[in-house]
Amino acid sequence: MKASLIIGTTFGLAVVSAFAAEQLRPRAAELEGIEVASGLEATLFAESPMLTNPTNLDVDHRGRVWVVEGYNYRNSLHPDQPVREEGDRVVILEDSDGDGAADVQKVFYQGRDIDAAMGIAVLGNQVIVSSYGQVLRLTDTDGDDRADQKEVIFRLNDADHDHTVHAFVFGPDGRLYFNVGDEGKFVLTPAGDTIVDLAGNKVTSNGNPYRKGMAFRVEPDGSRFEVLGHNFRNPYEVSVDAYGTLWQSDNDDDGNRAVRINFVMEGGNYGYTDEMTGAGWRTPRTGMADSIPLRHWHLNDPGVVPNVLQTGAGSPAGIMVYEGSLLPERYHNAMIHADAGVRVVRAYPVEKDGAGYRGRIEPILTGTDDPLFRPVDVAAAPDGSLFVADWYDPGVGGHNVRDLTYGRVIRVAPPQQAYRVMPADLSTAEGAARALSSPNQATRYLAYRRLESLGAEEEAALRAVWESGSSREKARALWLLGLHPERGERYIDEALSSDDPDLRITGLRVARRAGLEILPLARRLVHDPSPQVRREVALALRYEDDPQTAEVWAELALQHDGRDRWYLEALGIAADGRWDQFFAAWVERAGDRLNTPAARDVVWRARTDAALPRLAAYIRATASEDEERLRYFRAFDFHQGAAREQTLLTLLDGDHPDRDAIAALALMHLTPEMAAGDGRVASALRRALDAVRGTERFVQLAERYEARERANELVDLALAQPDSSAGIQAARLALNWGAADGFASALAGDDEARTERATLVLGAAGSTEAVELLQNTVTATDRPLSLRRAAVQALGRTQSGERQLLELVRQRSLPADLEPAAAAVLFSSFRSGIREAAAEYLTPPAAASADGAPLPPVGELARQRGDVEAGRAVFARACAVCHTAEGVGNDFGPGLSTIGAKLSRGALYTAILEPSAGISFNYLGESIRLDDGTEVSGIVAGETENELTLRLPGGVSARYAKTRVEARQRLDGSLMPDNLEQAMTRQELVDLVEYLASLR
């Protein structure tokens, strides 16, 4: 029986908290509450106590289900949490009597070194377990279903964090594929040495060159390590189809409705952070998209591979490609994916889209009436049926874990389809060749190993498949035939001559695998009618060092149509490190075609000084500050060096009708230190500042070029826009430049609206000067009480102000008529130390809710029903300052527009009443202290080598030079007050939860 709430972000859920009052019951065999798609039936295969909290599963060639458990999931964060001292387990579940339910359970391995492991792959008598800081290979040497040997394959970041290493899968090429999330950070040998990949790069996520999450390919022994893609957030699992195409899903920052499905184009950057600086996606940049899903993945930056599909909200987990025939045809060859956040298992059939793909959604299982259904993985059995690992919990993953005693495994198949598995006959080459196309990974692995010797018998069996099989069957055979020491090139030649573009792609991939000379094959395919084949040709050129490679690339580039972003990014990946040579070859062949949309695309994507004058020409050719102009300016951010600066300087003058707006953008991209001394800068800056007065760009330019003479204009901007990032940054800058008198004058004046705006912006600014001005207002008893109360509230907006307000209370310097206002501020602090200190001097609010009514247990609250419209109004008043829902509110905490689809009512109450019980990964607060003593708390929105950007309550952002940051501390508690219910009546709380539960 479940008696806890886990609302976390291992897979991207919202805020977390304990949940003990709402009684939860395991579902019976009929799987009540799960909607099953037409043509399918779901049956319960196994449940607790045979297993608990499955985090990942695999199915062996005999049809047995292997589960890795997470009973000890992240218990280091919760010392009071029960711990299974023997450690978590790898469990084998078997249906021995053929009734469709497991009746035999065996423990293959148990130990603390696999606590809450996130991945399992069964490969013959070896089992690979991905367990946070290490990857283990467990071997059963005597066939008794117990691990006899254990070895470490790789070591990784050993943090208690599940954005690390995930499951391994076996590819059709005989290699292993896996990935890590953004906390993987690095991959080491068992001895602790950093892996160096085939490209010669250290496998770390520090930006040299890889960032954040990564996808990998290795030989079965761990050698020949390749990074196939990077800059993901937290891809839970990879999947490889028969052609060798790699697919995965990726989790967004919580609440941003940007979960995505990716085709992992070899060598691709997938845009979770800024490629050059590592800045987060919220950090302002030129041409920043209005759409959060586009902005989230930097999709309008050159050098970012597109997404196949964006699925909105969710917590994406295990994924596979279904290459069986048992399920209805709409699922054939589609990705099948478990998304724990929105409680679905669904398929993504894809179709070609230029050089890439687009997908659609086909449902399989949907937890419509079961809020505890949390599918985290899916795998195919030898008969083609599916097995789903159901964590079964109010939430899944994240930071708070209490009761981990239940879990289950569900089988999905056509109705009345009994589970019968006849293991493949691998004793003959013909049987193994047939088994090579099994829907089951473990069977394919054994078949590949049986066939890889490629003797006469094996070749004949595979040749039969190659000559008469389906496209995917032929591809799987080709991966082996192409490696034949004598006739491999013949089979590859046949593939490259095929009418099937997928087989031509596979042929080229097999040629690379076989170590053939690629340039002649690239020339052969350079004008292939399929953009997908030409994409693969471009990718195959990555490591070719023959000077003639540039000519082939130029021919490929000339075929770009100006619309196919997939194709463009393949060109960019191929040219990486050799842009000067490749770009020159293309320009020579392009002739008078350099001003077409296709040519402008190539220039925009290029990373060579030779592209810079053309970018400048394109900018001058734009008639206004439209998306195209911003796009070209953004391209400058991906170049470095003197040529870049000199080109930007040429944009400062001229007779363009929009000269000053162009100059403002050029100044934003110039490096001030490198531009210093150039006579054009001062006059251009003066004109540009006049042209953009009153905007955020004005603040940015003034700060960038130390335009202190504009301090009074910054004051005016701050007072005009007190609740915007531009206004707050303007206030900080003006105060730092000695313009406090302007704010003091506003506070001392009789214009109530102006004084209100001054208090608001000074409270958000939080600097030493701002706190001093607000303190003086608080103690100025000749000023109106309403203004002084507003100043008290403003002090409570920042850590420095809160501390100073407490000091006034301690020193008995706070006027008595302001004590209730100070109590409201200090007892609402997220910092327990502030609340405890305030209690020595002030009377805390005594009521459990605003009407004084004590709150009943969560279980009783969860049974009550409220009014959605009334709850919407409560949200706007009490929650929208930090959260968004239905387009209302501020982007600070997790977005809540689909929270009702993720959390039960009890979970929602607990998240409100106990916000610090668990916090989403990307919403952990951080406190910083600046060199002037200012203290600020917020959420890190972006960080580069030189700058830290914090997102502050209210949704505004503030940038701080790292040279000014003297101390940083990660906050343990939530930035959300833990007495929020005191600001509303009991009925308002019930209405609020009713509203949140309606958001789906």
PDB file of N, CA, C and O in Angstrom, residues 613-648:
ATOM      1  N   PRO A 613      32.135  39.139 -43.715  1.00  0.00           N
ATOM      2  CA  PRO A 613      31.688  40.251 -44.568  1.00  0.00           C
ATOM      3  C   PRO A 613      30.327  39.988 -45.217  1.00  0.00           C
ATOM      4  O   PRO A 613      29.544  40.922 -45.427  1.00  0.00           O
ATOM      5  N   ARG A 614      30.064  38.733 -45.530  1.00  0.00           N
ATOM      6  CA  ARG A 614      28.772  38.424 -46.137  1.00  0.00           C
ATOM      7  C   ARG A 614      27.647  38.569 -45.119  1.00  0.00           C
ATOM      8  O   ARG A 614      26.558  39.036 -45.445  1.00  0.00           O
ATOM      9  N   LEU A 615      27.901  38.179 -43.872  1.00  0.00           N
ATOM     10  CA  LEU A 615      26.901  38.406 -42.823  1.00  0.00           C
ATOM     11  C   LEU A 615      26.600  39.896 -42.694  1.00  0.00           C
ATOM     12  O   LEU A 615      25.442  40.313 -42.582  1.00  0.00           O
ATOM     13  N   ALA A 616      27.653  40.726 -42.701  1.00  0.00           N
ATOM     14  CA  ALA A 616      27.460  42.179 -42.603  1.00  0.00           C
ATOM     15  C   ALA A 616      26.655  42.701 -43.783  1.00  0.00           C
ATOM     16  O   ALA A 616      25.769  43.556 -43.618  1.00  0.00           O
ATOM     17  N   ALA A 617      26.932  42.176 -44.971  1.00  0.00           N
ATOM     18  CA  ALA A 617      26.177  42.606 -46.154  1.00  0.00           C
ATOM     19  C   ALA A 617      24.717  42.211 -46.040  1.00  0.00           C
ATOM     20  O   ALA A 617      23.815  42.986 -46.405  1.00  0.00           O
ATOM     21  N   TYR A 618      24.442  41.022 -45.526  1.00  0.00           N
ATOM     22  CA  TYR A 618      23.055  40.589 -45.352  1.00  0.00           C
ATOM     23  C   TYR A 618      22.336  41.487 -44.348  1.00  0.00           C
ATOM     24  O   TYR A 618      21.158  41.823 -44.510  1.00  0.00           O
ATOM     25  N   ILE A 619      23.056  41.893 -43.283  1.00  0.00           N
ATOM     26  CA  ILE A 619      22.455  42.780 -42.279  1.00  0.00           C
ATOM     27  C   ILE A 619      22.078  44.123 -42.910  1.00  0.00           C
ATOM     28  O   ILE A 619      20.989  44.643 -42.696  1.00  0.00           O
ATOM     29  N   ARG A 620      22.978  44.697 -43.702  1.00  0.00           N
ATOM     30  CA  ARG A 620      22.693  45.986 -44.334  1.00  0.00           C
ATOM     31  C   ARG A 620      21.541  45.863 -45.330  1.00  0.00           C
ATOM     32  O   ARG A 620      20.831  46.842 -45.586  1.00  0.00           O
ATOM     33  N   ALA A 621      21.353  44.668 -45.874  1.00  0.00           N
ATOM     34  CA  ALA A 621      20.305  44.489 -46.877  1.00  0.00           C
ATOM     35  C   ALA A 621      18.922  44.359 -46.265  1.00  0.00           C
ATOM     36  O   ALA A 621      17.918  44.408 -46.984  1.00  0.00           O
ATOM     37  N   THR A 622      18.851  44.190 -44.947  1.00  0.00           N
ATOM     38  CA  THR A 622      17.524  44.100 -44.305  1.00  0.00           C
ATOM     39  C   THR A 622      16.981  45.499 -44.103  1.00  0.00           C
ATOM     40  O   THR A 622      17.703  46.434 -43.750  1.00  0.00           O
ATOM     41  N   ALA A 623      15.674  45.643 -44.287  1.00  0.00           N
ATOM     42  CA  ALA A 623      15.054  46.968 -44.265  1.00  0.00           C
ATOM     43  C   ALA A 623      14.699  47.424 -42.863  1.00  0.00           C
ATOM     44  O   ALA A 623      14.534  48.604 -42.606  1.00  0.00           O
ATOM     45  N   SER A 624      14.546  46.502 -41.931  1.00  0.00           N
ATOM     46  CA  SER A 624      14.162  46.880 -40.570  1.00  0.00           C
ATOM     47  C   SER A 624      14.660  45.808 -39.619  1.00  0.00           C
ATOM     48  O   SER A 624      15.208  44.788 -40.046  1.00  0.00           O
ATOM     49  N   GLU A 625      14.480  46.053 -38.323  1.00  0.00           N
ATOM     50  CA  GLU A 625      14.946  45.085 -37.341  1.00  0.00           C
ATOM     51  C   GLU A 625      13.977  43.914 -37.281  1.00  0.00           C
ATOM     52  O   GLU A 625      13.179  43.773 -36.363  1.00  0.00           O
ATOM     53  N   ASP A 626      14.035  43.085 -38.283  1.00  0.00           N
ATOM     54  CA  ASP A 626      13.156  41.930 -38.324  1.00  0.00           C
ATOM     55  C   ASP A 626      13.913  40.688 -37.889  1.00  0.00           C
ATOM     56  O   ASP A 626      15.086  40.743 -37.501  1.00  0.00           O
ATOM     57  N   GLU A 627      13.246  39.561 -37.954  1.00  0.00           N
ATOM     58  CA  GLU A 627      13.846  38.307 -37.501  1.00  0.00           C
ATOM     59  C   GLU A 627      15.105  37.974 -38.296  1.00  0.00           C
ATOM     60  O   GLU A 627      16.071  37.446 -37.749  1.00  0.00           O
ATOM     61  N   GLU A 628      15.125  38.326 -39.579  1.00  0.00           N
ATOM     62  CA  GLU A 628      16.277  37.984 -40.403  1.00  0.00           C
ATOM     63  C   GLU A 628      17.519  38.742 -39.948  1.00  0.00           C
ATOM     64  O   GLU A 628      18.607  38.181 -39.843  1.00  0.00           O
ATOM     65  N   ARG A 629      17.364  40.045 -39.660  1.00  0.00           N
ATOM     66  CA  ARG A 629      18.525  40.816 -39.201  1.00  0.00           C
ATOM     67  C   ARG A 629      19.059  40.270 -37.888  1.00  0.00           C
ATOM     68  O   ARG A 629      20.273  40.113 -37.707  1.00  0.00           O
ATOM     69  N   LEU A 630      18.149  39.981 -36.959  1.00  0.00           N
ATOM     70  CA  LEU A 630      18.581  39.443 -35.677  1.00  0.00           C
ATOM     71  C   LEU A 630      19.280  38.091 -35.854  1.00  0.00           C
ATOM     72  O   LEU A 630      20.244  37.772 -35.155  1.00  0.00           O
ATOM     73  N   ARG A 631      18.803  37.318 -36.792  1.00  0.00           N
ATOM     74  CA  ARG A 631      19.403  36.012 -37.073  1.00  0.00           C
ATOM     75  C   ARG A 631      20.865  36.164 -37.494  1.00  0.00           C
ATOM     76  O   ARG A 631      21.740  35.431 -37.024  1.00  0.00           O
ATOM     77  N   TYR A 632      21.136  37.128 -38.362  1.00  0.00           N
ATOM     78  CA  TYR A 632      22.509  37.309 -38.824  1.00  0.00           C
ATOM     79  C   TYR A 632      23.397  37.861 -37.719  1.00  0.00           C
ATOM     80  O   TYR A 632      24.574  37.494 -37.610  1.00  0.00           O
ATOM     81  N   PHE A 633      22.860  38.753 -36.893  1.00  0.00           N
ATOM     82  CA  PHE A 633      23.657  39.239 -35.771  1.00  0.00           C
ATOM     83  C   PHE A 633      23.964  38.114 -34.794  1.00  0.00           C
ATOM     84  O   PHE A 633      25.063  38.022 -34.249  1.00  0.00           O
ATOM     85  N   ARG A 634      22.981  37.249 -34.560  1.00  0.00           N
ATOM     86  CA  ARG A 634      23.221  36.118 -33.657  1.00  0.00           C
ATOM     87  C   ARG A 634      24.375  35.249 -34.175  1.00  0.00           C
ATOM     88  O   ARG A 634      25.157  34.707 -33.396  1.00  0.00           O
ATOM     89  N   ALA A 635      24.498  35.139 -35.486  1.00  0.00           N
ATOM     90  CA  ALA A 635      25.568  34.312 -36.054  1.00  0.00           C
ATOM     91  C   ALA A 635      26.946  34.817 -35.636  1.00  0.00           C
ATOM     92  O   ALA A 635      27.896  34.025 -35.520  1.00  0.00           O
ATOM     93  N   PHE A 636      27.084  36.139 -35.403  1.00  0.00           N
ATOM     94  CA  PHE A 636      28.383  36.674 -34.978  1.00  0.00           C
ATOM     95  C   PHE A 636      28.822  36.085 -33.638  1.00  0.00           C
ATOM     96  O   PHE A 636      30.022  36.034 -33.337  1.00  0.00           O
ATOM     97  N   ASP A 637      27.862  35.659 -32.802  1.00  0.00           N
ATOM     98  CA  ASP A 637      28.213  35.111 -31.492  1.00  0.00           C
ATOM     99  C   ASP A 637      28.972  33.790 -31.599  1.00  0.00           C
ATOM    100  O   ASP A 637      29.533  33.325 -30.606  1.00  0.00           O
ATOM    101  N   PHE A 638      28.986  33.206 -32.789  1.00  0.00           N
ATOM    102  CA  PHE A 638      29.639  31.912 -32.967  1.00  0.00           C
ATOM    103  C   PHE A 638      30.986  32.043 -33.691  1.00  0.00           C
ATOM    104  O   PHE A 638      31.529  31.067 -34.185  1.00  0.00           O
ATOM    105  N   HIS A 639      31.469  33.298 -33.723  1.00  0.00           N
ATOM    106  CA  HIS A 639      32.798  33.575 -34.281  1.00  0.00           C
ATOM    107  C   HIS A 639      33.642  34.251 -33.207  1.00  0.00           C
ATOM    108  O   HIS A 639      33.108  34.895 -32.293  1.00  0.00           O
ATOM    109  N   GLN A 640      34.935  34.138 -33.341  1.00  0.00           N
ATOM    110  CA  GLN A 640      35.852  34.765 -32.398  1.00  0.00           C
ATOM    111  C   GLN A 640      37.026  35.359 -33.162  1.00  0.00           C
ATOM    112  O   GLN A 640      37.324  34.933 -34.285  1.00  0.00           O
ATOM    113  N   GLY A 641      37.667  36.358 -32.541  1.00  0.00           N
ATOM    114  CA  GLY A 641      38.889  36.879 -33.125  1.00  0.00           C
ATOM    115  C   GLY A 641      38.755  38.279 -33.687  1.00  0.00           C
ATOM    116  O   GLY A 641      37.681  38.891 -33.717  1.00  0.00           O
ATOM    117  N   ALA A 642      39.875  38.794 -34.182  1.00  0.00           N
ATOM    118  CA  ALA A 642      39.956  40.182 -34.648  1.00  0.00           C
ATOM    119  C   ALA A 642      39.067  40.430 -35.859  1.00  0.00           C
ATOM    120  O   ALA A 642      38.473  41.511 -35.988  1.00  0.00           O
ATOM    121  N   ALA A 643      38.965  39.475 -36.772  1.00  0.00           N
ATOM    122  CA  ALA A 643      38.145  39.678 -37.972  1.00  0.00           C
ATOM    123  C   ALA A 643      36.686  39.905 -37.593  1.00  0.00           C
ATOM    124  O   ALA A 643      35.996  40.724 -38.210  1.00  0.00           O
ATOM    125  N   ARG A 644      36.234  39.190 -36.600  1.00  0.00           N
ATOM    126  CA  ARG A 644      34.863  39.400 -36.118  1.00  0.00           C
ATOM    127  C   ARG A 644      34.670  40.837 -35.637  1.00  0.00           C
ATOM    128  O   ARG A 644      33.701  41.509 -36.016  1.00  0.00           O
ATOM    129  N   GLU A 645      35.592  41.328 -34.817  1.00  0.00           N
ATOM    130  CA  GLU A 645      35.464  42.671 -34.261  1.00  0.00           C
ATOM    131  C   GLU A 645      35.534  43.727 -35.372  1.00  0.00           C
ATOM    132  O   GLU A 645      34.752  44.686 -35.373  1.00  0.00           O
ATOM    133  N   GLN A 646      36.454  43.543 -36.296  1.00  0.00           N
ATOM    134  CA  GLN A 646      36.593  44.518 -37.371  1.00  0.00           C
ATOM    135  C   GLN A 646      35.349  44.564 -38.256  1.00  0.00           C
ATOM    136  O   GLN A 646      34.924  45.638 -38.704  1.00  0.00           O
ATOM    137  N   THR A 647      34.744  43.427 -38.494  1.00  0.00           N
ATOM    138  CA  THR A 647      33.528  43.401 -39.308  1.00  0.00           C
ATOM    139  C   THR A 647      32.385  44.105 -38.593  1.00  0.00           C
ATOM    140  O   THR A 647      31.631  44.877 -39.195  1.00  0.00           O
ATOM    141  N   LEU A 648      32.261  43.867 -37.297  1.00  0.00           N
ATOM    142  CA  LEU A 648      31.202  44.538 -36.537  1.00  0.00           C
ATOM    143  C   LEU A 648      31.429  46.049 -36.514  1.00  0.00           C
ATOM    144  O   LEU A 648      30.469  46.829 -36.575  1.00  0.00           O
TER     145      LEU A 648
END
